[in-house]
Amino acid sequence: MLGNMMNEQLLISGVLEHAIKNNANTEIVSNTIEGGIHRYTIKDSAKRSKKLANALLNLNIKEGDIIATMAVNSYRHLELYFGISGLGAVLHTLNPRLFPDDIKYIVNHAEDKYIFVDAPFLPIIENVISDLKTVKGIVVLTDKEHMPSSSIKNLICYEDFIDDESEEIVWPEFDENTASSLCYTSGTTGNPKGVLYSHRSTVLHAWYATAGNAMNLTSETVLLPVVPMFHVNAWGIPYASFMYGAKMVFPGPFTDGESICNLITSEKVNQLMGVPTVWLDLLNYTEKNNIKLESVNSVLVGGSAAPKAMIKAFQEKHDCFLLHGWGMTEMSPLGTLNSYTPEMDSMDLEERYEIQTSQGRAVYGCSMKIVNDEGEVLPNEGKTFGRLMVKGPAIIERYFKSNETALEDGWFDTGDVATIDTHGYMRIVDRSKDVIKSGGEWISSIDLENTAVGHPGVAEACVVGVAHAKWDERPLLFIVKNGLEECDKDSVLDYLSDKVAKWWLPDDVIFLDELPHGATGKLLKTGLREDYKKHLMK
Ligand code: ADP
């Protein structure tokens, strides 16, 4: 027997209309490329999204047309999120840090019709424009006064583009499974692959990922998303903020420790969201300048493992809870969160920190299991590790333009190796391609890195497995110093010696000025692995 309830479609335009009626006066603050702070409300933003949508209709944009953006976190980018998807067109966020060849591949593969670009990224587009086969025009996200000179003819100025348009629109209605946005994975192996989100998956994800026991967004939240809007829809935060009336504070192009710190202080930000590297910079800045982040209650850290030293620093220096999360582009992205629990009240801090280093428990909307190479389900007792498989309504079924399912028996293989304990806590052991196989036993590169950054002289650490005559593979540790304390090979090995198993100790420690990061800010291990592959064979 079927239920008798409405089959109301979950559309992004519905989120916008809800926000106009219920959260109209919520502020949106942006640090701007042109200089200074821009400030307006959800109501103002919605009006401009509608003007944009009308302007796109004048360009003959139709349902299913793909429109690219290459932009920082700012109010204009937000207008594109709602204006493009609201029409049934597809918002394709491009990552400006990608290599030119990847950008060409992605734009041509997606068949983007227009690109909306922030002025500082225009040279990236100029460099590849002659190879872009489907792009009809470039819109620069600025006003007339700040239009850059360019080798591209007929550049469109965003403010002129939307200026004369109506603030009214009747949004089209369509099936909630219609595509809403597109994001390509970084493609460390082979070409980048597109993940095509739907209105349904986007709305459901924003809803569950930000619920009470998850990211916990409310009208009292003042959040600063450093997680880029050009990657996985900024973890769904723009949609969720409109659902719940949470104030957003956008850093614009300024994500260094000092700029972020200033913005936190002036806007009284209480929630931060971003990848660990950004917070390392912020923590270094506050430490050097003896600043306490008074207003911040929680920092959501995801994208890479949150080291214990970071969890501890936020708690003990800033009285702020580190909410550790895990996910991936294919999952919209959130899968697990390590939320505060009543049991933590009675724990001593060290015990709690240990729990917080795990990636947490599945949010409602994501089911998880671990399996061995034969696909057999492994026990959830916190010790056995296996391939982490997921399923849920905001998890990919197939890649964009692929005819093959990306699933194994209905589950998606995350490419991560993990344990799950009896309480549901999942712990990433490694990426399946990064785990170090030493004499048939596995060493977690992530565990070693997280332990090494606890050394007071270490800013960042990276571990890769390299060939070894006797053990097949052994760990090599790369360190970037922070300049705060003495740090040499002996002191690092000495520091690790009572914290990891003896046979896990790296065979060598190499000091670098910086570590290579990929387009989404993650450590890029492929280059180091290649450059040092014979290091232990000499
Ligand atoms: P995103 O950049 O949104 O994190 P990607 O698809 O680029 O998404 O990368 C996803 C991968 O990043 C995961 O499969 C996992 O290996 C890694 N990752 C994400 N969050 C964490 C975390 N908290 N701890 C360890 N690894 C993480």
Coordinates of C-alpha atoms and ligand atoms in Angstrom, one line a residue:
M1 CA 0.0 0.0 0.0
L2 CA 1.4 3.4 -0.9
G3 CA 1.3 6.4 1.4
N4 CA -1.0 9.3 0.7
M5 CA 1.4 12.2 0.9
M6 CA 2.4 14.9 -1.6
N7 CA 5.1 14.1 -4.1
E8 CA 6.6 17.6 -3.7
Q9 CA 9.8 17.8 -5.7
L10 CA 13.0 18.8 -3.9
L11 CA 14.4 21.7 -6.0
I12 CA 17.1 24.2 -5.3
S13 CA 14.7 27.0 -6.3
G14 CA 12.5 25.8 -3.4
V15 CA 15.4 26.3 -1.0
L16 CA 15.8 29.9 -2.3
E17 CA 12.0 30.7 -2.0
H18 CA 12.0 29.3 1.5
A19 CA 14.9 31.5 2.4
I20 CA 13.3 34.6 1.0
K21 CA 10.2 34.1 3.1
N22 CA 11.8 32.9 6.3
N23 CA 15.4 34.0 6.5
A24 CA 15.3 37.2 4.4
N25 CA 17.4 39.3 6.7
T26 CA 20.2 36.9 7.4
E27 CA 23.5 38.6 6.5
I28 CA 26.0 37.5 3.9
V29 CA 29.4 39.1 4.2
S30 CA 32.3 38.8 1.7
N31 CA 35.8 40.0 1.5
T32 CA 36.1 41.2 -2.0
I33 CA 38.7 41.0 -4.8
E34 CA 38.0 44.7 -5.6
G35 CA 38.9 45.6 -2.0
G36 CA 36.8 46.0 1.2
I37 CA 33.9 44.1 2.7
H38 CA 30.6 43.6 0.9
R39 CA 27.6 43.1 3.0
Y40 CA 24.0 42.3 2.1
T41 CA 21.2 39.9 3.0
I42 CA 19.7 36.7 1.7
K43 CA 16.8 38.8 0.3
D44 CA 19.3 40.9 -1.7
S45 CA 21.1 37.8 -2.8
A46 CA 18.0 36.1 -4.0
K47 CA 16.9 39.2 -6.0
R48 CA 20.2 39.2 -7.8
S49 CA 20.1 35.4 -8.4
K50 CA 16.7 36.0 -10.1
K51 CA 18.2 38.9 -12.2
L52 CA 21.0 36.5 -13.2
A53 CA 18.5 33.8 -14.2
N54 CA 16.6 36.3 -16.4
A55 CA 19.8 37.3 -18.0
L56 CA 20.7 33.7 -18.7
L57 CA 17.2 33.2 -20.3
N58 CA 18.0 36.1 -22.6
L59 CA 21.1 34.1 -23.7
N60 CA 18.8 31.3 -24.5
I61 CA 20.1 29.1 -21.7
K62 CA 17.9 26.0 -21.4
E63 CA 17.4 23.1 -18.9
G64 CA 20.5 20.9 -19.1
D65 CA 22.9 23.6 -20.4
I66 CA 26.1 23.6 -18.5
I67 CA 27.5 26.9 -17.2
A68 CA 31.0 27.0 -15.6
T69 CA 32.3 29.2 -12.8
M70 CA 35.9 29.8 -11.8
A71 CA 35.6 31.9 -8.7
V72 CA 36.5 32.3 -5.0
N73 CA 34.0 32.2 -2.1
S74 CA 32.0 35.3 -2.5
Y75 CA 28.5 36.7 -2.9
R76 CA 28.6 36.7 -6.7
H77 CA 29.5 33.0 -6.7
L78 CA 26.6 32.4 -4.4
E79 CA 24.2 34.1 -6.8
L80 CA 25.4 31.8 -9.5
Y81 CA 24.7 28.7 -7.3
F82 CA 21.0 29.6 -7.1
G83 CA 20.5 31.4 -10.4
I84 CA 21.9 28.7 -12.7
S85 CA 20.5 25.6 -10.9
G86 CA 17.2 27.3 -10.4
L87 CA 16.6 27.4 -14.1
G88 CA 17.4 23.7 -14.5
A89 CA 20.8 24.5 -16.0
V90 CA 23.9 23.0 -14.5
L91 CA 26.4 24.8 -12.3
H92 CA 29.8 23.5 -13.2
T93 CA 32.4 24.7 -10.7
L94 CA 36.0 24.8 -12.1
N95 CA 39.0 24.6 -9.8
P96 CA 41.5 27.3 -10.7
R97 CA 44.4 25.3 -9.3
L98 CA 44.0 22.6 -11.9
F99 CA 46.7 22.3 -14.7
P100 CA 45.7 24.0 -18.0
D101 CA 45.4 20.6 -19.7
D102 CA 43.0 19.4 -17.1
I103 CA 40.9 22.6 -17.4
K104 CA 40.8 22.2 -21.2
Y105 CA 39.8 18.6 -20.9
I106 CA 37.1 19.3 -18.3
V107 CA 35.5 22.3 -20.1
N108 CA 35.4 20.4 -23.4
H109 CA 34.1 17.2 -21.8
A110 CA 31.4 19.0 -19.9
E111 CA 30.5 21.1 -23.1
D112 CA 30.3 24.3 -21.0
K113 CA 28.4 27.1 -22.7
Y114 CA 29.6 30.1 -20.7
I115 CA 32.3 30.6 -18.1
F116 CA 31.8 33.1 -15.2
V117 CA 35.2 34.0 -13.9
D118 CA 36.8 36.2 -11.2
A119 CA 39.1 38.7 -12.6
P120 CA 42.3 37.3 -11.1
F121 CA 41.6 33.9 -12.8
L122 CA 41.0 35.5 -16.2
P123 CA 44.6 34.8 -17.4
I124 CA 44.0 31.1 -16.8
I125 CA 41.0 31.2 -19.2
E126 CA 43.0 33.4 -21.7
N127 CA 45.7 30.8 -21.7
V128 CA 43.3 27.9 -22.8
I129 CA 40.5 29.7 -24.6
S130 CA 41.6 28.8 -28.1
D131 CA 41.2 25.2 -27.2
L132 CA 37.7 25.5 -25.6
K133 CA 35.3 24.1 -28.2
T134 CA 31.9 24.9 -26.8
V135 CA 32.3 28.1 -24.9
K136 CA 30.3 31.0 -26.3
G137 CA 31.2 33.7 -23.9
I138 CA 33.1 34.7 -20.8
V139 CA 31.5 36.8 -18.0
V140 CA 33.8 38.5 -15.5
L141 CA 32.5 38.6 -12.0
T142 CA 33.0 42.3 -11.3
D143 CA 31.6 45.8 -12.2
K144 CA 32.4 48.1 -15.1
E145 CA 35.0 50.0 -13.1
H146 CA 37.1 46.9 -12.4
M147 CA 36.9 45.1 -15.7
P148 CA 40.3 43.9 -16.6
S149 CA 41.9 44.4 -20.0
S150 CA 42.1 41.1 -21.8
S151 CA 43.0 39.3 -25.1
I152 CA 39.6 37.8 -25.1
K153 CA 37.1 39.8 -27.2
N154 CA 33.6 40.6 -26.1
L155 CA 34.1 39.9 -22.4
I156 CA 30.9 40.4 -20.5
C157 CA 30.8 42.4 -17.3
Y158 CA 28.7 40.6 -14.6
E159 CA 27.1 43.7 -13.1
D160 CA 26.1 45.0 -16.6
F161 CA 24.9 41.6 -17.5
I162 CA 22.3 41.4 -14.7
D163 CA 21.7 45.2 -14.2
D164 CA 18.5 45.8 -16.3
E165 CA 16.9 42.4 -15.5
S166 CA 13.8 41.8 -13.6
E167 CA 14.0 40.8 -9.9
E168 CA 11.0 38.5 -10.5
I169 CA 11.0 35.0 -12.0
V170 CA 8.6 32.1 -12.0
W171 CA 11.0 29.2 -11.5
P172 CA 10.5 26.3 -13.9
E173 CA 9.2 23.1 -12.3
F174 CA 10.9 19.8 -13.2
D175 CA 11.8 16.4 -11.8
E176 CA 13.9 16.5 -8.7
N177 CA 16.3 14.1 -10.3
T178 CA 17.3 16.8 -12.9
A179 CA 21.0 17.6 -12.8
S180 CA 21.9 20.7 -10.7
S181 CA 25.6 20.9 -10.6
L182 CA 28.8 19.2 -11.8
C183 CA 32.2 18.8 -10.1
Y184 CA 35.2 16.9 -11.5
T185 CA 37.4 14.8 -9.2
S186 CA 41.1 15.7 -9.3
G187 CA 42.0 12.7 -11.4
T188 CA 45.3 11.6 -9.9
T189 CA 45.0 8.6 -12.1
G190 CA 43.7 9.1 -15.7
N191 CA 41.5 11.9 -16.8
P192 CA 39.3 13.8 -14.3
K193 CA 35.9 12.3 -13.9
G194 CA 32.7 14.3 -13.5
V195 CA 30.2 13.9 -10.6
L196 CA 26.8 15.2 -11.7
Y197 CA 24.6 16.0 -8.7
S198 CA 20.9 16.3 -8.9
H199 CA 18.5 18.7 -7.2
R200 CA 17.3 15.8 -5.0
S201 CA 20.7 14.7 -3.9
T202 CA 21.8 18.3 -3.3
V203 CA 18.8 19.2 -1.2
L204 CA 18.8 16.0 0.8
H205 CA 22.6 16.3 1.4
A206 CA 22.3 19.9 2.6
W207 CA 19.5 18.9 4.8
Y208 CA 21.1 15.9 6.5
A209 CA 24.7 17.1 6.6
T210 CA 23.8 20.2 8.5
A211 CA 21.2 18.8 10.9
G212 CA 21.6 19.0 14.7
N213 CA 24.0 16.2 15.3
A214 CA 25.9 16.8 12.1
M215 CA 27.2 20.3 11.1
N216 CA 24.5 21.8 13.2
L217 CA 23.6 25.0 11.3
T218 CA 21.0 27.3 12.9
S219 CA 20.0 31.0 12.6
E220 CA 22.6 31.6 15.4
T221 CA 25.4 30.2 13.3
V222 CA 27.9 32.6 11.9
L223 CA 30.1 30.5 9.7
L224 CA 33.2 31.0 7.7
P225 CA 33.5 28.5 4.9
V226 CA 37.1 28.3 3.7
V227 CA 36.2 25.1 1.9
P228 CA 36.1 26.4 -1.6
M229 CA 32.9 27.0 -3.5
F230 CA 34.7 25.6 -6.6
H231 CA 34.8 22.2 -5.0
V232 CA 31.9 19.9 -4.1
N233 CA 29.5 22.8 -3.7
A234 CA 31.4 24.0 -0.6
W235 CA 30.2 20.9 1.3
G236 CA 26.6 22.0 0.6
I237 CA 26.9 24.9 3.0
P238 CA 25.4 27.6 0.7
Y239 CA 22.1 25.7 0.3
A240 CA 22.0 24.8 4.0
S241 CA 22.6 28.4 5.1
F242 CA 19.6 29.4 3.1
M243 CA 17.5 26.6 4.6
Y244 CA 18.3 27.6 8.2
G245 CA 19.2 31.3 8.0
A246 CA 22.9 30.8 9.0
K247 CA 25.1 33.9 8.4
M248 CA 27.9 33.2 5.9
V249 CA 31.2 35.1 6.0
F250 CA 33.1 34.6 2.8
P251 CA 36.9 35.1 2.8
G252 CA 37.0 36.0 -1.0
P253 CA 40.6 35.5 -2.2
F254 CA 42.2 35.9 1.2
T255 CA 42.7 32.6 3.0
D256 CA 46.0 33.2 4.8
G257 CA 46.0 33.0 8.6
E258 CA 46.0 36.8 9.2
S259 CA 43.1 37.6 6.9
I260 CA 41.0 34.7 8.3
C261 CA 41.8 35.7 11.8
N262 CA 40.7 39.3 11.1
L263 CA 37.5 38.2 9.6
I264 CA 36.7 35.9 12.5
T265 CA 37.2 38.7 14.9
S266 CA 35.3 41.4 13.1
E267 CA 32.3 39.3 12.2
K268 CA 32.3 37.2 15.5
V269 CA 32.4 34.0 13.5
N270 CA 31.4 30.9 15.6
Q271 CA 31.9 28.1 13.1
L272 CA 34.8 27.4 10.7
M273 CA 34.9 24.9 7.9
G274 CA 37.8 23.8 5.8
V275 CA 40.7 21.5 5.1
P276 CA 43.6 21.1 7.6
T277 CA 46.2 23.1 5.8
V278 CA 44.2 26.3 6.1
W279 CA 43.9 25.8 9.9
L280 CA 47.7 25.1 10.2
D281 CA 48.3 28.6 8.9
L282 CA 45.6 30.2 11.2
L283 CA 47.0 28.4 14.2
N284 CA 50.5 29.5 13.4
Y285 CA 49.4 33.1 13.1
T286 CA 47.4 33.1 16.3
E287 CA 50.3 31.4 18.2
K288 CA 52.9 33.9 16.9
N289 CA 50.6 36.9 17.7
N290 CA 49.2 35.6 21.0
I291 CA 45.6 35.8 19.8
K292 CA 42.7 33.7 21.2
L293 CA 39.8 33.1 18.8
E294 CA 37.1 34.1 21.3
S295 CA 34.0 33.8 19.2
V296 CA 34.7 30.4 17.6
N297 CA 32.9 27.3 19.1
S298 CA 33.6 24.7 16.5
V299 CA 35.9 24.0 13.5
L300 CA 34.8 21.5 11.0
V301 CA 37.9 19.8 9.5
G302 CA 37.7 17.5 6.5
G303 CA 39.2 16.6 3.2
S304 CA 42.3 15.1 5.0
A305 CA 42.8 13.7 8.4
A306 CA 42.8 16.2 11.3
P307 CA 46.0 15.6 13.4
K308 CA 45.7 15.3 17.1
A309 CA 48.0 18.3 17.6
M310 CA 45.4 20.4 15.7
I311 CA 42.5 19.0 17.8
K312 CA 44.5 19.8 20.9
A313 CA 45.5 23.3 19.8
F314 CA 42.0 24.4 19.0
Q315 CA 40.7 23.0 22.3
E316 CA 43.4 24.2 24.6
K317 CA 44.3 27.5 23.0
H318 CA 40.9 28.6 21.6
D319 CA 38.4 26.6 23.7
C320 CA 36.9 25.3 20.5
F321 CA 35.7 21.8 19.5
L322 CA 37.3 20.3 16.3
L323 CA 34.5 18.5 14.4
H324 CA 36.3 16.0 12.3
G325 CA 34.5 14.9 9.1
W326 CA 35.2 12.7 6.2
G327 CA 33.7 12.5 2.7
M328 CA 34.5 12.7 -1.0
T329 CA 33.4 14.5 -4.1
E330 CA 31.4 11.4 -5.1
M331 CA 29.4 11.6 -1.8
S332 CA 28.3 15.3 -2.1
P333 CA 30.6 15.1 0.0
L334 CA 29.8 14.3 3.6
G335 CA 29.9 10.7 4.9
T336 CA 30.9 10.8 8.6
L337 CA 31.3 13.3 11.4
N338 CA 32.8 13.0 14.8
S339 CA 30.3 15.0 16.8
Y340 CA 30.4 15.9 20.5
T341 CA 28.6 13.2 22.6
P342 CA 27.4 13.3 26.2
E343 CA 29.9 10.6 27.0
M344 CA 32.7 13.1 26.2
D345 CA 31.7 15.2 29.2
S346 CA 33.2 12.7 31.6
M347 CA 36.3 11.8 29.6
D348 CA 39.7 13.3 30.2
L349 CA 40.9 15.4 27.3
E350 CA 43.5 12.9 26.0
E351 CA 40.9 10.1 25.8
R352 CA 38.6 12.5 24.0
Y353 CA 41.3 13.7 21.5
E354 CA 42.0 10.0 20.7
I355 CA 38.4 9.5 19.7
Q356 CA 38.4 12.8 17.8
T357 CA 41.2 11.6 15.5
S358 CA 38.8 9.1 14.1
Q359 CA 36.7 10.2 11.2
G360 CA 33.5 9.7 13.3
R361 CA 30.2 8.0 12.7
A362 CA 28.0 7.9 9.6
V363 CA 25.6 10.8 9.1
Y364 CA 22.0 9.7 8.4
G365 CA 22.1 9.4 4.6
C366 CA 25.3 7.4 4.4
S367 CA 25.5 3.7 5.1
M368 CA 29.0 2.1 5.4
K369 CA 30.6 -1.3 5.5
I370 CA 34.2 -2.6 5.1
V371 CA 35.0 -5.6 2.9
N372 CA 38.0 -7.6 2.0
D373 CA 39.4 -8.0 -1.6
E374 CA 36.8 -10.8 -2.2
G375 CA 34.0 -8.4 -1.2
E376 CA 33.2 -10.3 2.0
V377 CA 31.9 -8.0 4.8
L378 CA 34.4 -7.6 7.7
P379 CA 33.6 -7.3 11.4
N380 CA 33.1 -3.9 13.0
E381 CA 35.3 -4.3 16.0
G382 CA 37.7 -1.4 15.4
K383 CA 40.7 -3.6 14.4
T384 CA 40.2 -5.3 11.1
F385 CA 40.6 -3.1 8.2
G386 CA 39.2 -3.3 4.7
R387 CA 37.9 -1.4 1.7
L388 CA 35.3 1.2 2.8
M389 CA 32.1 0.9 0.8
V390 CA 29.2 3.4 1.0
K391 CA 25.7 4.0 -0.2
G392 CA 23.1 6.7 0.1
P393 CA 20.8 9.1 -1.8
A394 CA 23.6 11.7 -2.4
I395 CA 26.2 9.2 -3.4
I396 CA 27.2 8.7 -7.0
E397 CA 25.8 5.9 -9.2
R398 CA 27.8 6.6 -12.3
Y399 CA 30.3 9.2 -13.5
F400 CA 29.2 11.9 -15.9
K401 CA 28.8 10.6 -19.5
S402 CA 29.7 7.1 -18.5
N403 CA 27.4 4.2 -19.4
E404 CA 28.8 2.0 -16.7
T405 CA 27.7 1.9 -13.1
A406 CA 30.4 2.9 -10.6
L407 CA 29.0 0.5 -8.1
E408 CA 29.8 -3.0 -6.9
D409 CA 26.6 -4.8 -5.8
G410 CA 24.9 -1.4 -5.2
W411 CA 27.8 -0.1 -3.1
F412 CA 30.4 2.6 -4.0
D413 CA 34.1 1.8 -3.2
T414 CA 35.6 4.9 -1.7
G415 CA 39.2 3.9 -2.4
D416 CA 39.9 4.3 1.4
V417 CA 41.0 1.6 3.7
A418 CA 39.3 1.9 7.1
T419 CA 38.2 0.2 10.4
I420 CA 34.7 0.6 11.9
D421 CA 34.2 -0.1 15.7
T422 CA 31.3 -1.4 17.6
H423 CA 29.9 2.1 18.2
G424 CA 30.1 2.9 14.5
Y425 CA 33.2 5.1 14.6
M426 CA 35.1 4.8 11.3
R427 CA 38.9 5.3 11.2
I428 CA 40.6 5.9 7.9
V429 CA 43.8 3.8 7.8
D430 CA 44.9 5.1 4.5
R431 CA 44.1 5.6 0.8
S432 CA 44.3 2.1 -0.7
K433 CA 47.1 3.5 -3.0
D434 CA 49.1 5.2 -0.2
V435 CA 49.2 2.4 2.4
I436 CA 52.8 1.2 2.8
K437 CA 53.3 -2.6 2.4
S438 CA 56.4 -3.5 4.4
G439 CA 57.2 -7.2 4.5
G440 CA 53.6 -8.1 3.9
E441 CA 52.3 -5.9 6.8
W442 CA 50.6 -2.6 6.3
I443 CA 51.8 0.7 7.6
S444 CA 49.4 3.7 7.6
S445 CA 51.0 6.8 6.1
I446 CA 48.3 8.9 7.6
D447 CA 49.0 7.7 11.1
L448 CA 52.7 8.4 10.8
E449 CA 52.0 11.9 9.4
N450 CA 49.6 12.8 12.1
T451 CA 52.0 11.6 14.8
A452 CA 54.9 13.5 13.2
V453 CA 53.1 16.9 13.2
G454 CA 52.8 16.6 17.0
H455 CA 56.6 17.3 17.2
P456 CA 56.9 21.0 18.3
G457 CA 59.2 21.9 15.4
V458 CA 57.1 20.3 12.6
A459 CA 54.7 22.4 10.5
E460 CA 53.7 19.7 8.0
A461 CA 54.6 16.0 7.4
C462 CA 54.2 13.6 4.5
V463 CA 55.0 9.9 4.4
V464 CA 55.3 7.8 1.2
G465 CA 56.4 4.1 0.7
V466 CA 59.5 3.6 -1.4
A467 CA 61.2 0.5 -2.7
H468 CA 63.3 -1.5 -0.2
A469 CA 65.5 -4.5 -1.1
K470 CA 64.5 -6.6 1.9
W471 CA 61.0 -5.3 2.9
D472 CA 59.6 -4.4 -0.6
E473 CA 58.5 -1.0 0.7
R474 CA 59.5 1.2 3.6
P475 CA 58.3 4.6 4.8
L476 CA 60.1 7.8 4.1
L477 CA 59.1 10.9 6.1
F478 CA 59.2 14.4 4.6
I479 CA 59.0 17.4 7.0
V480 CA 58.4 21.1 6.6
K481 CA 59.7 22.9 9.8
N482 CA 57.7 25.6 11.5
G483 CA 60.7 27.4 12.9
L484 CA 59.4 27.4 16.4
E485 CA 61.6 24.6 17.8
E486 CA 64.8 22.7 16.9
C487 CA 64.0 19.9 14.5
D488 CA 66.4 17.4 12.9
K489 CA 66.3 13.8 11.9
D490 CA 67.3 12.4 15.3
S491 CA 64.8 14.5 17.2
V492 CA 61.9 13.5 14.9
L493 CA 62.8 9.8 15.1
D494 CA 63.2 10.1 18.8
Y495 CA 59.8 11.8 19.1
L496 CA 58.1 9.0 17.1
S497 CA 59.9 6.2 18.8
D498 CA 57.5 5.8 21.8
K499 CA 54.4 6.7 19.8
V500 CA 54.4 4.2 16.9
A501 CA 55.5 0.5 16.5
K502 CA 59.3 0.2 16.1
W503 CA 58.9 -1.4 12.6
W504 CA 56.8 1.7 11.5
L505 CA 59.7 4.1 12.1
P506 CA 60.6 5.8 8.8
D507 CA 63.9 4.7 7.3
D508 CA 64.8 8.3 6.6
V509 CA 63.6 11.9 7.3
I510 CA 64.0 14.5 4.6
F511 CA 63.5 18.2 5.2
L512 CA 61.8 20.3 2.4
D513 CA 60.8 24.0 2.2
E514 CA 57.3 23.0 1.2
L515 CA 55.3 19.9 0.3
P516 CA 53.5 19.5 -3.0
H517 CA 49.7 20.0 -2.7
G518 CA 47.1 19.1 -5.4
A519 CA 44.4 21.3 -6.7
T520 CA 42.2 20.7 -3.7
G521 CA 44.9 21.4 -1.1
K522 CA 45.7 17.7 -0.4
L523 CA 49.2 16.4 -0.2
L524 CA 50.3 15.2 -3.7
K525 CA 52.3 12.1 -3.0
T526 CA 52.8 10.8 -6.6
G527 CA 55.7 13.3 -7.4
L528 CA 57.6 12.5 -4.1
R529 CA 57.1 8.8 -4.6
E530 CA 58.6 9.1 -8.1
D531 CA 61.5 11.4 -7.2
Y532 CA 62.5 9.3 -4.2
K533 CA 61.8 5.8 -5.5
K534 CA 65.4 4.7 -5.4
H535 CA 66.3 6.6 -2.2
L536 CA 66.6 3.5 0.0
M537 CA 68.2 1.3 -2.8
K538 CA 71.5 3.2 -2.9
Ligands
ADP1 P1 37.2 16.2 -1.0 O1 38.3 17.1 -1.6 O2 35.9 16.8 -1.0 O3 37.7 15.7 0.3 P2 38.0 14.2 -2.8 O4 37.1 13.4 -3.5 O5 38.9 15.1 -3.5 O6 37.0 15.0 -1.9 O7 38.8 13.3 -1.8 C1 38.2 12.4 -1.0 C2 39.3 11.6 -0.2 O8 39.9 12.5 0.7 C3 38.7 10.6 0.7 O9 38.4 9.4 0.0 C4 39.8 10.4 1.7 O10 40.8 9.6 1.2 C5 40.3 11.8 1.9 N1 39.7 12.3 3.1 C6 38.7 13.2 3.2 N2 38.4 13.5 4.5 C7 39.3 12.9 5.2 C8 39.6 12.8 6.6 N3 38.9 13.4 7.5 N4 40.6 12.0 7.0 C9 41.3 11.3 6.1 N5 41.1 11.3 4.8 C10 40.1 12.1 4.4

